[in-house]
DNA sequence: CTACTATCCTGGAAGC
DNA sequence: TGCTTCCAGGATAGTA
């Protein structure tokens, strides 16, 4: 399932394929994948056709593509008709974006039109012709495929960020963000991420550290897999209380999360090169590198290196599974550490 | 306000 | 074999 590294791989791949191209066709094959677009599928289709994608940005696991009208993009000025005055501001900066969230099983694929539809193809965007650096034609279709329909796409307005910093990671770094992503915290790979801010907010929470790690409003990009991996690397139990957490422990945890996600990002980037066509968070291209997640009953690698034969255990937590080493990550007692 | 739970979905695996 | 139940989990609406 896509977490931050997978979404970032998709973002980078998408940016190289779609920037500057016009959306010439929109086909919505399953309205459930656009249910977050309140105005309905026809409104979505009507607004997308003729729009030019200017960038691909990411905040946490949310992706968005700022859009301008084809006329504005080619002439560098607002359209005289003003049919959609909210699309760009006075400086021609896009104020409309196509939002996408991959959810559990979503994929964004660039493909040639002659390829057969995927079983769970939900939305098909046809893009204007373009060629890559070596002169070969780029694929004409951007497909949204999603088996479990937790993800989706919809249109959203872009608003200025409170601090004037880039709203998300992207090629152009516009200081804009969709309202639906404004509450999402920076992720550990974002240059604007502040550990001091994270730690101050963490200490005010009265909950367990894993629940806090999974709270995208506190720190984003961390899902169940990388939460377990970061906790294992930092030797912390998932239930450790946040309000008494030491700074050094929190710092070690964040650096562990950053480290594991950086390595996953590198693996995703090298395994599939720029052909993110094959990006599939569930394919497990990084799974061989996992130390705790999904390894119930297998030896803890760290204990094994010390000659111990501790086995990874699985606990039910938050309606999902938590994997940990009972020796490296002892359960908190009486909330005292 | 904060903390936490239920819910949305599909299909593969496990259980009987 | 064939049916039923369970399980995976990101984000959010709703509840306490």
mmCIF file of C-alpha atoms (C1' of nucleotides) in Angstrom:
data_model
loop_
_atom_site.group_PDB
_atom_site.id
_atom_site.type_symbol
_atom_site.label_atom_id
_atom_site.label_comp_id
_atom_site.label_asym_id
_atom_site.label_seq_id
_atom_site.Cartn_x
_atom_site.Cartn_y
_atom_site.Cartn_z
ATOM 1 C CA UNK A 1 0.000 0.000 0.000
ATOM 2 C CA UNK A 2 1.320 3.407 -0.887
ATOM 3 C CA UNK A 3 3.042 5.376 1.822
ATOM 4 C CA UNK A 4 5.200 8.435 1.362
ATOM 5 C CA UNK A 5 8.047 6.835 -0.624
ATOM 6 C CA UNK A 6 5.656 5.221 -3.076
ATOM 7 C CA UNK A 7 3.672 8.428 -3.500
ATOM 8 C CA UNK A 8 6.863 10.414 -4.045
ATOM 9 C CA UNK A 9 7.997 7.938 -6.707
ATOM 10 C CA UNK A 10 4.646 8.449 -8.418
ATOM 11 C CA UNK A 11 4.923 12.222 -8.094
ATOM 12 C CA UNK A 12 8.368 12.381 -9.675
ATOM 13 C CA UNK A 13 7.386 10.046 -12.468
ATOM 14 C CA UNK A 14 4.175 11.910 -13.169
ATOM 15 C CA UNK A 15 5.920 15.272 -13.256
ATOM 16 C CA UNK A 16 8.218 14.129 -16.041
ATOM 17 C CA UNK A 17 5.300 12.860 -18.107
ATOM 18 C CA UNK A 18 2.489 15.358 -17.711
ATOM 19 C CA UNK A 19 3.874 18.845 -17.139
ATOM 20 C CA UNK A 20 2.826 21.196 -19.895
ATOM 21 C CA UNK A 21 0.390 18.759 -21.494
ATOM 22 C CA UNK A 22 -3.260 19.485 -22.148
ATOM 23 C CA UNK A 23 -6.033 17.184 -20.981
ATOM 24 C CA UNK A 24 -7.948 16.450 -24.176
ATOM 25 C CA UNK A 25 -10.213 13.673 -22.964
ATOM 26 C CA UNK A 26 -11.786 12.504 -19.711
ATOM 27 C CA UNK A 27 -13.545 9.202 -19.148
ATOM 28 C CA UNK A 28 -14.947 8.338 -15.737
ATOM 29 C CA UNK A 29 -15.591 4.619 -15.599
ATOM 30 C CA UNK A 30 -16.589 4.416 -11.924
ATOM 31 C CA UNK A 31 -18.219 7.412 -10.242
ATOM 32 C CA UNK A 32 -17.200 6.092 -6.822
ATOM 33 C CA UNK A 33 -13.635 7.119 -7.567
ATOM 34 C CA UNK A 34 -14.724 10.741 -7.983
ATOM 35 C CA UNK A 35 -17.220 10.866 -5.105
ATOM 36 C CA UNK A 36 -15.129 13.507 -3.346
ATOM 37 C CA UNK A 37 -15.884 15.836 -6.235
ATOM 38 C CA UNK A 38 -19.108 17.224 -4.828
ATOM 39 C CA UNK A 39 -20.281 18.809 -8.089
ATOM 40 C CA UNK A 40 -20.414 15.398 -9.747
ATOM 41 C CA UNK A 41 -18.622 13.504 -12.523
ATOM 42 C CA UNK A 42 -19.901 15.704 -15.365
ATOM 43 C CA UNK A 43 -18.625 18.848 -13.668
ATOM 44 C CA UNK A 44 -15.263 17.206 -13.144
ATOM 45 C CA UNK A 45 -15.069 16.167 -16.762
ATOM 46 C CA UNK A 46 -16.101 19.565 -18.050
ATOM 47 C CA UNK A 47 -13.505 21.374 -15.965
ATOM 48 C CA UNK A 48 -10.671 19.018 -16.830
ATOM 49 C CA UNK A 49 -11.086 19.028 -20.598
ATOM 50 C CA UNK A 50 -8.877 21.690 -22.109
ATOM 51 C CA UNK A 51 -6.847 22.245 -18.948
ATOM 52 C CA UNK A 52 -3.056 22.269 -18.965
ATOM 53 C CA UNK A 53 -1.139 20.529 -16.177
ATOM 54 C CA UNK A 54 1.588 22.843 -14.879
ATOM 55 C CA UNK A 55 3.123 20.779 -12.071
ATOM 56 C CA UNK A 56 2.719 17.780 -9.789
ATOM 57 C CA UNK A 57 2.885 18.534 -6.071
ATOM 58 C CA UNK A 58 2.685 16.413 -2.945
ATOM 59 C CA UNK A 59 1.902 17.002 0.711
ATOM 60 C CA UNK A 60 2.013 13.814 2.740
ATOM 61 C CA UNK A 61 0.183 11.271 0.630
ATOM 62 C CA UNK A 62 -1.934 13.826 -1.211
ATOM 63 C CA UNK A 63 -0.970 14.585 -4.813
ATOM 64 C CA UNK A 64 -2.240 17.474 -6.878
ATOM 65 C CA UNK A 65 -1.738 18.876 -10.350
ATOM 66 C CA UNK A 66 -2.216 22.648 -10.732
ATOM 67 C CA UNK A 67 -4.220 23.450 -13.859
ATOM 68 C CA UNK A 68 -4.512 26.420 -16.160
ATOM 69 C CA UNK A 69 -6.643 26.847 -19.228
ATOM 70 C CA UNK A 70 -4.980 26.101 -22.519
ATOM 71 C CA UNK A 71 -5.413 29.697 -23.714
ATOM 72 C CA UNK A 72 -3.816 31.109 -20.578
ATOM 73 C CA UNK A 73 -0.933 28.699 -20.860
ATOM 74 C CA UNK A 74 -0.170 29.490 -24.475
ATOM 75 C CA UNK A 75 -0.700 33.259 -24.374
ATOM 76 C CA UNK A 76 0.466 33.939 -20.844
ATOM 77 C CA UNK A 77 -2.620 35.939 -19.975
ATOM 78 C CA UNK A 78 -5.996 35.358 -18.420
ATOM 79 C CA UNK A 79 -8.718 34.352 -20.878
ATOM 80 C CA UNK A 80 -10.860 37.225 -22.056
ATOM 81 C CA UNK A 81 -14.009 35.195 -21.729
ATOM 82 C CA UNK A 82 -13.471 34.798 -17.992
ATOM 83 C CA UNK A 83 -15.642 31.732 -18.094
ATOM 84 C CA UNK A 84 -13.734 30.368 -15.102
ATOM 85 C CA UNK A 85 -12.271 33.458 -13.427
ATOM 86 C CA UNK A 86 -11.148 31.506 -10.372
ATOM 87 C CA UNK A 87 -8.806 29.284 -12.316
ATOM 88 C CA UNK A 88 -5.832 31.652 -12.264
ATOM 89 C CA UNK A 89 -5.058 34.734 -10.222
ATOM 90 C CA UNK A 90 -3.914 38.090 -11.637
ATOM 91 C CA UNK A 91 -0.378 36.818 -12.157
ATOM 92 C CA UNK A 92 -1.538 33.752 -14.041
ATOM 93 C CA UNK A 93 -0.827 31.483 -11.089
ATOM 94 C CA UNK A 94 -3.119 28.451 -11.126
ATOM 95 C CA UNK A 95 -5.782 28.361 -8.462
ATOM 96 C CA UNK A 96 -7.377 25.129 -9.576
ATOM 97 C CA UNK A 97 -5.886 21.654 -9.200
ATOM 98 C CA UNK A 98 -6.686 18.033 -9.828
ATOM 99 C CA UNK A 99 -6.288 16.235 -6.509
ATOM 100 C CA UNK A 100 -5.468 12.559 -6.243
ATOM 101 C CA UNK A 101 -5.115 10.201 -3.316
ATOM 102 C CA UNK A 102 -4.048 6.624 -3.888
ATOM 103 C CA UNK A 103 -5.693 5.318 -0.732
ATOM 104 C CA UNK A 104 -4.937 1.643 -0.240
ATOM 105 C CA UNK A 105 -4.662 0.390 -3.773
ATOM 106 C CA UNK A 106 -4.642 3.345 -6.144
ATOM 107 C CA UNK A 107 -2.255 3.614 -9.082
ATOM 108 C CA UNK A 108 -1.562 6.402 -11.538
ATOM 109 C CA UNK A 109 -0.296 4.869 -14.755
ATOM 110 C CA UNK A 110 0.986 6.410 -17.981
ATOM 111 C CA UNK A 111 0.052 4.083 -20.790
ATOM 112 C CA UNK A 112 -0.464 3.842 -24.515
ATOM 113 C CA UNK A 113 -4.139 3.830 -25.536
ATOM 114 C CA UNK A 114 -3.875 0.480 -27.289
ATOM 115 C CA UNK A 115 -3.142 -1.310 -24.019
ATOM 116 C CA UNK A 116 -6.211 -3.106 -22.642
ATOM 117 C CA UNK A 117 -8.095 -1.511 -19.768
ATOM 118 C CA UNK A 118 -7.099 -2.698 -16.327
ATOM 119 C CA UNK A 119 -9.753 -4.610 -14.420
ATOM 120 C CA UNK A 120 -10.070 -1.785 -11.903
ATOM 121 C CA UNK A 121 -9.595 1.158 -14.260
ATOM 122 C CA UNK A 122 -11.620 4.039 -12.805
ATOM 123 C CA UNK A 123 -10.623 7.213 -14.653
ATOM 124 C CA UNK A 124 -8.903 7.740 -17.993
ATOM 125 C CA UNK A 125 -7.341 11.072 -18.954
ATOM 126 C CA UNK A 126 -6.114 11.532 -22.501
ATOM 127 C CA UNK A 127 -3.244 13.998 -22.879
ATOM 128 C CA UNK A 128 -2.016 16.039 -25.812
ATOM 129 C CA UNK A 129 0.901 14.497 -27.750
ATOM 130 C CA UNK A 130 4.373 15.037 -26.368
ATOM 131 C CA UNK A 131 7.849 13.631 -26.858
ATOM 132 C CA UNK A 132 10.497 12.825 -24.294
ATOM 133 C CA UNK A 133 14.094 14.015 -24.345
ATOM 134 C CA UNK A 134 15.232 11.279 -26.686
ATOM 135 C CA UNK A 135 12.501 12.035 -29.188
ATOM 136 C CA UNK A 136 10.226 9.085 -28.441
ATOM 137 C CA UNK A 137 6.525 9.794 -28.018
ATOM 138 C CA UNK A 138 5.189 9.891 -24.493
ATOM 139 C CA UNK A 139 2.209 7.688 -23.559
ATOM 140 C CA UNK A 140 -1.076 9.439 -24.262
ATOM 141 C CA UNK A 141 -3.143 8.192 -21.335
ATOM 142 C CA UNK A 142 -2.992 8.828 -17.624
ATOM 143 C CA UNK A 143 -5.036 6.127 -15.943
ATOM 144 C CA UNK A 144 -6.286 5.979 -12.364
ATOM 145 C CA UNK A 145 -6.644 2.347 -11.304
ATOM 146 C CA UNK A 146 -7.962 1.451 -7.865
ATOM 147 C CA UNK A 147 -9.186 -1.903 -6.643
ATOM 148 C CA UNK A 148 -10.472 -0.963 -3.182
ATOM 149 C CA UNK A 149 -11.689 2.534 -4.006
ATOM 150 C CA UNK A 150 -10.256 4.124 -0.869
ATOM 151 C CA UNK A 151 -8.503 6.584 -3.133
ATOM 152 C CA UNK A 152 -9.940 8.956 -5.690
ATOM 153 C CA UNK A 153 -9.576 12.117 -7.747
ATOM 154 C CA UNK A 154 -11.386 15.437 -7.544
ATOM 155 C CA UNK A 155 -11.025 19.114 -8.346
ATOM 156 C CA UNK A 156 -9.990 21.573 -5.705
ATOM 157 C CA UNK A 157 -9.089 25.233 -5.256
ATOM 158 C CA UNK A 158 -5.550 26.209 -4.342
ATOM 159 C CA UNK A 159 -5.054 28.694 -1.526
ATOM 160 C CA UNK A 160 -1.940 30.473 -0.237
ATOM 161 C CA UNK A 161 0.003 28.794 2.541
ATOM 162 C CA UNK A 162 0.002 30.672 5.876
ATOM 163 C CA UNK A 163 3.803 30.934 5.975
ATOM 164 C CA UNK A 164 4.402 31.570 2.294
ATOM 165 C CA UNK A 165 6.461 28.387 2.028
ATOM 166 C CA UNK A 166 5.824 25.952 -0.809
ATOM 167 C CA UNK A 167 2.551 24.132 -0.238
ATOM 168 C CA UNK A 168 4.151 20.839 -1.087
ATOM 169 C CA UNK A 169 7.087 19.183 -2.760
ATOM 170 C CA UNK A 170 7.061 19.938 -6.483
ATOM 171 C CA UNK A 171 9.131 21.205 -9.378
ATOM 172 C CA UNK A 172 7.855 24.775 -9.151
ATOM 173 C CA UNK A 173 7.368 25.107 -5.388
ATOM 174 C CA UNK A 174 4.325 27.345 -5.537
ATOM 175 C CA UNK A 175 3.230 28.672 -2.115
ATOM 176 C CA UNK A 176 -0.232 27.200 -2.619
ATOM 177 C CA UNK A 177 -2.065 24.231 -1.163
ATOM 178 C CA UNK A 178 -5.484 22.616 -1.584
ATOM 179 C CA UNK A 179 -7.833 23.138 1.319
ATOM 180 C CA UNK A 180 -8.187 19.381 1.687
ATOM 181 C CA UNK A 181 -4.448 19.031 2.320
ATOM 182 C CA UNK A 182 -3.901 22.176 4.380
ATOM 183 C CA UNK A 183 -4.260 20.293 7.671
ATOM 184 C CA UNK A 184 -1.696 17.674 6.656
ATOM 185 C CA UNK A 185 1.630 18.153 8.427
ATOM 186 C CA UNK A 186 4.990 18.265 6.671
ATOM 187 C CA UNK A 187 6.685 14.910 6.218
ATOM 188 C CA UNK A 188 10.222 14.071 7.417
ATOM 189 C CA UNK A 189 11.561 14.400 3.862
ATOM 190 C CA UNK A 190 10.089 17.888 3.374
ATOM 191 C CA UNK A 191 12.725 20.654 3.715
ATOM 192 C CA UNK A 192 10.129 22.668 5.651
ATOM 193 C CA UNK A 193 9.731 19.911 8.265
ATOM 194 C CA UNK A 194 10.575 21.157 11.760
ATOM 195 C CA UNK A 195 11.512 18.614 14.407
ATOM 196 C CA UNK A 196 11.127 21.205 17.171
ATOM 197 C CA UNK A 197 7.556 21.898 16.112
ATOM 198 C CA UNK A 198 6.807 18.193 15.847
ATOM 199 C CA UNK A 199 8.270 17.469 19.289
ATOM 200 C CA UNK A 200 6.416 20.330 20.955
ATOM 201 C CA UNK A 201 3.108 19.114 19.543
ATOM 202 C CA UNK A 202 3.923 15.482 20.321
ATOM 203 C CA UNK A 203 4.413 16.239 24.002
ATOM 204 C CA UNK A 204 0.970 17.825 24.198
ATOM 205 C CA UNK A 205 -0.692 14.656 22.982
ATOM 206 C CA UNK A 206 -1.965 12.129 25.477
ATOM 207 C CA UNK A 207 -1.737 9.003 23.420
ATOM 208 C CA UNK A 208 0.650 6.275 22.277
ATOM 209 C CA UNK A 209 3.553 7.002 19.953
ATOM 210 C CA UNK A 210 2.323 4.851 17.079
ATOM 211 C CA UNK A 211 -1.074 6.492 17.057
ATOM 212 C CA UNK A 212 0.747 9.832 16.925
ATOM 213 C CA UNK A 213 3.021 8.647 14.115
ATOM 214 C CA UNK A 214 0.008 7.686 12.039
ATOM 215 C CA UNK A 215 -1.695 11.049 12.645
ATOM 216 C CA UNK A 216 -1.092 12.879 9.365
ATOM 217 C CA UNK A 217 -1.847 16.177 11.084
ATOM 218 C CA UNK A 218 1.165 15.744 13.342
ATOM 219 C CA UNK A 219 3.654 14.182 10.957
ATOM 220 C CA UNK A 220 2.686 12.993 7.496
ATOM 221 C CA UNK A 221 3.671 10.244 5.122
ATOM 222 C CA UNK A 222 4.006 7.530 7.743
ATOM 223 C CA UNK A 223 1.687 4.558 7.347
ATOM 224 C CA UNK A 224 1.428 1.288 9.208
ATOM 225 C CA UNK A 225 4.467 -0.296 7.547
ATOM 226 C CA UNK A 226 6.958 2.489 8.054
ATOM 227 C CA UNK A 227 5.584 3.257 11.515
ATOM 228 C CA UNK A 228 6.477 -0.272 12.611
ATOM 229 C CA UNK A 229 9.861 -0.075 10.882
ATOM 230 C CA UNK A 230 10.716 3.300 12.431
ATOM 231 C CA UNK A 231 9.662 2.117 15.904
ATOM 232 C CA UNK A 232 11.762 -1.019 15.529
ATOM 233 C CA UNK A 233 14.802 0.965 14.355
ATOM 234 C CA UNK A 234 14.395 3.418 17.249
ATOM 235 C CA UNK A 235 13.754 0.590 19.734
ATOM 236 C CA UNK A 236 10.468 2.057 20.913
ATOM 237 C CA UNK A 237 7.241 0.261 21.845
ATOM 238 C CA UNK A 238 4.145 1.375 19.929
ATOM 239 C CA UNK A 239 2.251 2.213 23.126
ATOM 240 C CA UNK A 240 4.900 4.460 24.641
ATOM 241 C CA UNK A 241 3.126 7.572 25.976
ATOM 242 C CA UNK A 242 3.777 10.715 23.980
ATOM 243 C CA UNK A 243 3.422 13.252 26.788
ATOM 244 C CA UNK A 244 6.514 12.002 28.618
ATOM 245 C CA UNK A 245 8.635 11.209 25.623
ATOM 246 C CA UNK A 246 12.227 12.339 25.800
ATOM 247 C CA UNK A 247 13.559 14.601 23.085
ATOM 248 C CA UNK A 248 16.390 12.196 22.235
ATOM 249 C CA UNK A 249 13.928 9.333 21.738
ATOM 250 C CA UNK A 250 11.640 11.406 19.567
ATOM 251 C CA UNK A 251 14.598 12.607 17.515
ATOM 252 C CA UNK A 252 15.854 9.065 17.052
ATOM 253 C CA UNK A 253 12.380 8.019 15.942
ATOM 254 C CA UNK A 254 12.021 10.787 13.368
ATOM 255 C CA UNK A 255 15.480 10.099 12.013
ATOM 256 C CA UNK A 256 14.633 6.410 11.806
ATOM 257 C CA UNK A 257 11.465 7.201 9.904
ATOM 258 C CA UNK A 258 13.374 9.503 7.581
ATOM 259 C CA UNK A 259 16.034 6.868 7.051
ATOM 260 C CA UNK A 260 13.679 4.002 6.259
ATOM 261 C CA UNK A 261 11.616 6.158 3.911
ATOM 262 C CA UNK A 262 14.706 7.492 2.163
ATOM 263 C CA UNK A 263 15.929 3.955 1.541
ATOM 264 C CA UNK A 264 12.508 2.893 0.301
ATOM 265 C CA UNK A 265 12.418 5.902 -1.995
ATOM 266 C CA UNK A 266 15.821 4.990 -3.405
ATOM 267 C CA UNK A 267 14.702 1.390 -3.931
ATOM 268 C CA UNK A 268 11.523 2.486 -5.671
ATOM 269 C CA UNK A 269 13.406 4.933 -7.796
ATOM 270 C CA UNK A 270 16.025 2.474 -8.930
ATOM 271 C CA UNK A 271 13.832 -0.612 -9.315
ATOM 272 C CA UNK A 272 11.527 0.962 -11.838
ATOM 273 C CA UNK A 273 13.688 3.809 -13.094
ATOM 274 C CA UNK A 274 11.420 6.478 -14.558
ATOM 275 C CA UNK A 275 8.902 3.873 -15.660
ATOM 276 C CA UNK A 276 6.629 4.468 -12.749
ATOM 277 C CA UNK A 277 4.083 2.779 -14.986
ATOM 278 C CA UNK A 278 4.813 -0.192 -12.831
ATOM 279 C CA UNK A 279 4.629 1.607 -9.540
ATOM 280 C CA UNK A 280 2.508 -0.484 -7.260
ATOM 281 C CA UNK A 281 2.820 0.071 -3.557
ATOM 282 C CA UNK A 282 1.664 -3.466 -2.835
ATOM 283 C CA UNK A 283 4.227 -5.113 -5.064
ATOM 284 C CA UNK A 284 6.683 -5.235 -2.212
ATOM 285 C CA UNK A 285 9.786 -4.018 -3.991
ATOM 286 C CA UNK A 286 10.977 -2.844 -0.588
ATOM 287 C CA UNK A 287 9.542 -5.686 1.440
ATOM 288 C CA UNK A 288 12.780 -7.640 1.447
ATOM 289 C CA UNK A 289 14.323 -4.810 3.448
ATOM 290 C CA UNK A 290 11.703 -4.777 6.195
ATOM 291 C CA UNK A 291 12.903 -5.754 9.662
ATOM 292 C CA UNK A 292 9.662 -6.033 11.599
ATOM 293 C CA UNK A 293 6.537 -5.430 9.512
ATOM 294 C CA UNK A 294 4.858 -8.622 8.372
ATOM 295 C CA UNK A 295 7.508 -10.831 9.948
ATOM 296 C CA UNK A 296 5.569 -12.434 12.788
ATOM 297 C CA UNK A 297 7.413 -15.492 14.084
ATOM 298 C CA UNK A 298 10.643 -14.621 12.280
ATOM 299 C CA UNK A 299 13.832 -13.746 14.154
ATOM 300 C CA UNK A 300 14.474 -10.123 15.095
ATOM 301 C CA UNK A 301 17.502 -9.203 12.931
ATOM 302 C CA UNK A 302 19.075 -7.088 15.661
ATOM 303 C CA UNK A 303 18.710 -9.780 18.305
ATOM 304 C CA UNK A 304 19.986 -12.400 15.872
ATOM 305 C CA UNK A 305 23.150 -10.376 15.361
ATOM 306 C CA UNK A 306 23.694 -10.616 19.110
ATOM 307 C CA UNK A 307 23.184 -14.357 19.118
ATOM 308 C CA UNK A 308 19.646 -14.155 20.529
ATOM 309 C CA UNK A 309 16.701 -15.916 18.926
ATOM 310 C CA UNK A 310 13.917 -13.465 19.701
ATOM 311 C CA UNK A 311 10.899 -13.723 17.419
ATOM 312 C CA UNK A 312 8.952 -10.782 16.034
ATOM 313 C CA UNK A 313 5.475 -10.623 17.551
ATOM 314 C CA UNK A 314 2.216 -9.297 16.188
ATOM 315 C CA UNK A 315 -0.258 -7.284 18.241
ATOM 316 C CA UNK A 316 -3.702 -6.080 17.237
ATOM 317 C CA UNK A 317 -3.736 -2.319 17.532
ATOM 318 C CA UNK A 318 -5.997 0.333 16.017
ATOM 319 C CA UNK A 319 -7.852 -2.331 14.032
ATOM 320 C CA UNK A 320 -4.595 -3.250 12.308
ATOM 321 C CA UNK A 321 -1.458 -5.187 13.013
ATOM 322 C CA UNK A 322 1.613 -3.997 14.872
ATOM 323 C CA UNK A 323 4.852 -5.917 14.556
ATOM 324 C CA UNK A 324 7.601 -5.500 17.104
ATOM 325 C CA UNK A 325 10.447 -7.210 18.910
ATOM 326 C CA UNK A 326 9.575 -8.054 22.537
ATOM 327 C CA UNK A 327 13.200 -7.640 23.606
ATOM 328 C CA UNK A 328 14.250 -4.513 21.680
ATOM 329 C CA UNK A 329 10.883 -2.804 22.154
ATOM 330 C CA UNK A 330 9.623 -3.667 25.648
ATOM 331 C CA UNK A 331 6.092 -2.601 26.564
ATOM 332 C CA UNK A 332 5.873 0.499 28.765
ATOM 333 C CA UNK A 333 5.085 -0.108 32.438
ATOM 334 C CA UNK A 334 3.111 2.409 34.478
ATOM 335 C CA UNK A 335 3.840 5.038 31.870
ATOM 336 C CA UNK A 336 7.281 5.495 33.416
ATOM 337 C CA UNK A 337 10.452 5.244 31.424
ATOM 338 C "C1'" DC B 1 -11.003 20.683 22.249
ATOM 339 C "C1'" DT B 2 -8.966 15.938 22.309
ATOM 340 C "C1'" DA B 3 -8.986 10.976 21.907
ATOM 341 C "C1'" DC B 4 -10.639 7.267 19.854
ATOM 342 C "C1'" DT B 5 -13.821 4.152 16.919
ATOM 343 C "C1'" DA B 6 -16.531 2.820 12.950
ATOM 344 C "C1'" DT B 7 -16.758 2.995 8.201
ATOM 345 C "C1'" DC B 8 -15.750 2.894 3.489
ATOM 346 C "C1'" DC B 9 -14.072 -1.189 -0.279
ATOM 347 C "C1'" DT B 10 -12.365 -5.596 -2.815
ATOM 348 C "C1'" DG B 11 -10.375 -9.984 -3.313
ATOM 349 C "C1'" DG B 12 -7.255 -13.336 -1.600
ATOM 350 C "C1'" DA B 13 -6.527 -16.413 2.260
ATOM 351 C "C1'" DA B 14 -8.079 -19.158 5.822
ATOM 352 C "C1'" DG B 15 -11.572 -21.889 8.093
ATOM 353 C "C1'" DC B 16 -15.140 -25.430 8.099
ATOM 354 C "C1'" DT C 1 -15.321 -28.716 -3.204
ATOM 355 C "C1'" DG C 2 -17.802 -24.586 -2.003
ATOM 356 C "C1'" DC C 3 -19.414 -21.515 1.059
ATOM 357 C "C1'" DT C 4 -18.469 -18.136 4.834
ATOM 358 C "C1'" DT C 5 -15.522 -15.287 7.480
ATOM 359 C "C1'" DC C 6 -11.514 -12.730 8.104
ATOM 360 C "C1'" DC C 7 -8.047 -9.472 6.910
ATOM 361 C "C1'" DA C 8 -5.395 -5.642 4.718
ATOM 362 C "C1'" DG C 9 -5.475 -0.164 5.930
ATOM 363 C "C1'" DG C 10 -5.695 5.834 4.762
ATOM 364 C "C1'" DA C 11 -8.596 9.200 5.902
ATOM 365 C "C1'" DT C 12 -12.557 11.060 7.973
ATOM 366 C "C1'" DA C 13 -17.316 11.359 9.980
ATOM 367 C "C1'" DG C 14 -19.080 10.641 14.114
ATOM 368 C "C1'" DT C 15 -19.036 9.671 19.139
ATOM 369 C "C1'" DA C 16 -17.504 10.001 23.964
#
